[in-house]
C-alpha positions as a printed NumPy array, in Angstrom:
array([[145.585,  74.454, -20.844],
       [144.355,  76.441, -23.812],
       [144.212,  73.276, -25.933],
       [141.794,  71.733, -23.422],
       [139.727,  74.91 , -23.326],
       [139.647,  74.985, -27.146],
       [138.587,  71.347, -27.288],
       [135.883,  71.93 , -24.668],
       [134.554,  74.946, -26.563],
       [134.488,  73.167, -29.939],
       [133.077,  69.832, -28.785],
       [129.284,  69.511, -29.071],
       [127.406,  68.808, -25.848],
       [126.16 ,  65.416, -27.064],
       [129.78 ,  64.304, -27.618],
       [130.71 ,  65.319, -24.08 ],
       [127.674,  63.449, -22.754],
       [128.701,  60.317, -24.677],
       [132.248,  60.62 , -23.37 ],
       [130.793,  60.79 , -19.87 ],
       [128.723,  57.678, -20.577],
       [131.807,  55.913, -21.898],
       [133.864,  56.772, -18.816],
       [131.034,  55.744, -16.463],
       [130.628,  52.489, -18.381],
       [134.322,  51.751, -18.079],
       [134.172,  52.501, -14.34 ],
       [131.238,  50.085, -13.901],
       [133.051,  47.438, -15.911],
       [136.258,  47.945, -13.898],
       [134.393,  47.618, -10.589],
       [133.956,  43.92 , -11.243],
       [137.715,  43.414, -10.928],
       [137.853,  45.41 ,  -7.714],
       [134.989,  43.368,  -6.238],
       [136.655,  40.123,  -7.32 ],
       [140.033,  41.183,  -5.932],
       [138.596,  42.161,  -2.534],
       [136.566,  38.938,  -2.293],
       [139.612,  36.841,  -3.187],
       [141.811,  38.674,  -0.694],
       [139.263,  38.089,   2.068],
       [138.905,  34.399,   1.207],
       [142.63 ,  33.946,   0.571],
       [141.777,  32.095,  -2.636],
       [140.541,  33.042,  -6.079],
       [136.768,  33.398,  -6.138],
       [134.233,  35.133,  -8.342],
       [131.453,  36.756,  -6.3  ],
       [127.954,  37.131,  -7.725],
       [128.32 ,  40.919,  -7.912],
       [131.149,  40.391, -10.432],
       [128.563,  39.187, -12.953],
       [126.155,  42.052, -12.265],
       [128.894,  44.662, -12.714],
       [129.939,  42.79 , -15.871],
       [126.394,  42.868, -17.234],
       [125.702,  46.542, -16.463],
       [129.157,  47.747, -17.493],
       [129.098,  45.59 , -20.621],
       [125.661,  46.894, -21.636],
       [126.792,  50.475, -21.121],
       [129.987,  49.861, -23.094],
       [127.95 ,  48.216, -25.865],
       [125.757,  51.325, -26.087],
       [128.887,  53.457, -26.282],
       [130.42 ,  51.166, -28.931],
       [127.237,  51.333, -31.012],
       [127.262,  55.116, -30.771],
       [130.91 ,  55.116, -31.914],
       [130.074,  52.576, -34.674],
       [133.063,  50.424, -33.708],
       [132.345,  46.888, -34.991],
       [135.208,  45.274, -33.024],
       [134.089,  46.875, -29.766],
       [130.425,  46.051, -30.533],
       [131.195,  42.38 , -31.176],
       [133.342,  42.043, -28.071],
       [130.777,  43.59 , -25.748],
       [127.815,  41.775, -27.308],
       [129.505,  38.394, -26.855],
       [130.394,  39.265, -23.276],
       [126.766,  40.09 , -22.479],
       [125.757,  36.559, -23.469],
       [128.339,  35.079, -21.086],
       [127.437,  37.408, -18.188],
       [123.734,  36.729, -18.637],
       [124.306,  32.985, -18.742],
       [126.316,  33.046, -15.515],
       [123.575,  35.049, -13.781],
       [121.051,  32.509, -15.083],
       [123.147,  29.655, -13.592],
       [123.342,  31.445, -10.23 ],
       [119.577,  31.995, -10.096],
       [118.796,  28.457, -11.276],
       [121.092,  27.025,  -8.619],
       [119.33 ,  29.059,  -5.936],
       [115.935,  27.782,  -7.084],
       [117.189,  24.177,  -7.086],
       [118.728,  24.592,  -3.634],
       [115.504,  26.106,  -2.302],
       [113.436,  23.282,  -3.79 ],
       [115.783,  20.675,  -2.346],
       [115.455,  22.276,   1.086],
       [111.657,  22.5  ,   0.81 ],
       [111.667,  26.301,   0.793],
       [109.01 ,  28.269,  -1.105],
       [110.127,  29.626,  -4.497],
       [109.735,  33.247,  -3.336],
       [112.578,  32.776,  -0.84 ],
       [115.029,  31.729,  -3.541],
       [115.028,  35.238,  -5.049],
       [116.647,  36.725,  -1.935]])
């Protein structure tokens, strides 16, 4: 326990804050798998709910910030590429809603819900 106390006493506050950000980012990123697992269990088939992509985007952005802070080029590249994919999937979801609303004669404002 003294090693942990020594580490805590020697570690600058900004490093502890960034570790907290990193852990929170990883939790957000991991939530997407939990959401997907629960949705698939309920449906009794493999599905990817919309919230999967939002957790991916938020968690990925947070992990990218952490990777940039750590100056880890492999981690930076991996998260940056992921953000493009998550954003594109969210774009497809929103575009599909707008098309469905237009096909059903609904006003555009309704498609955002």
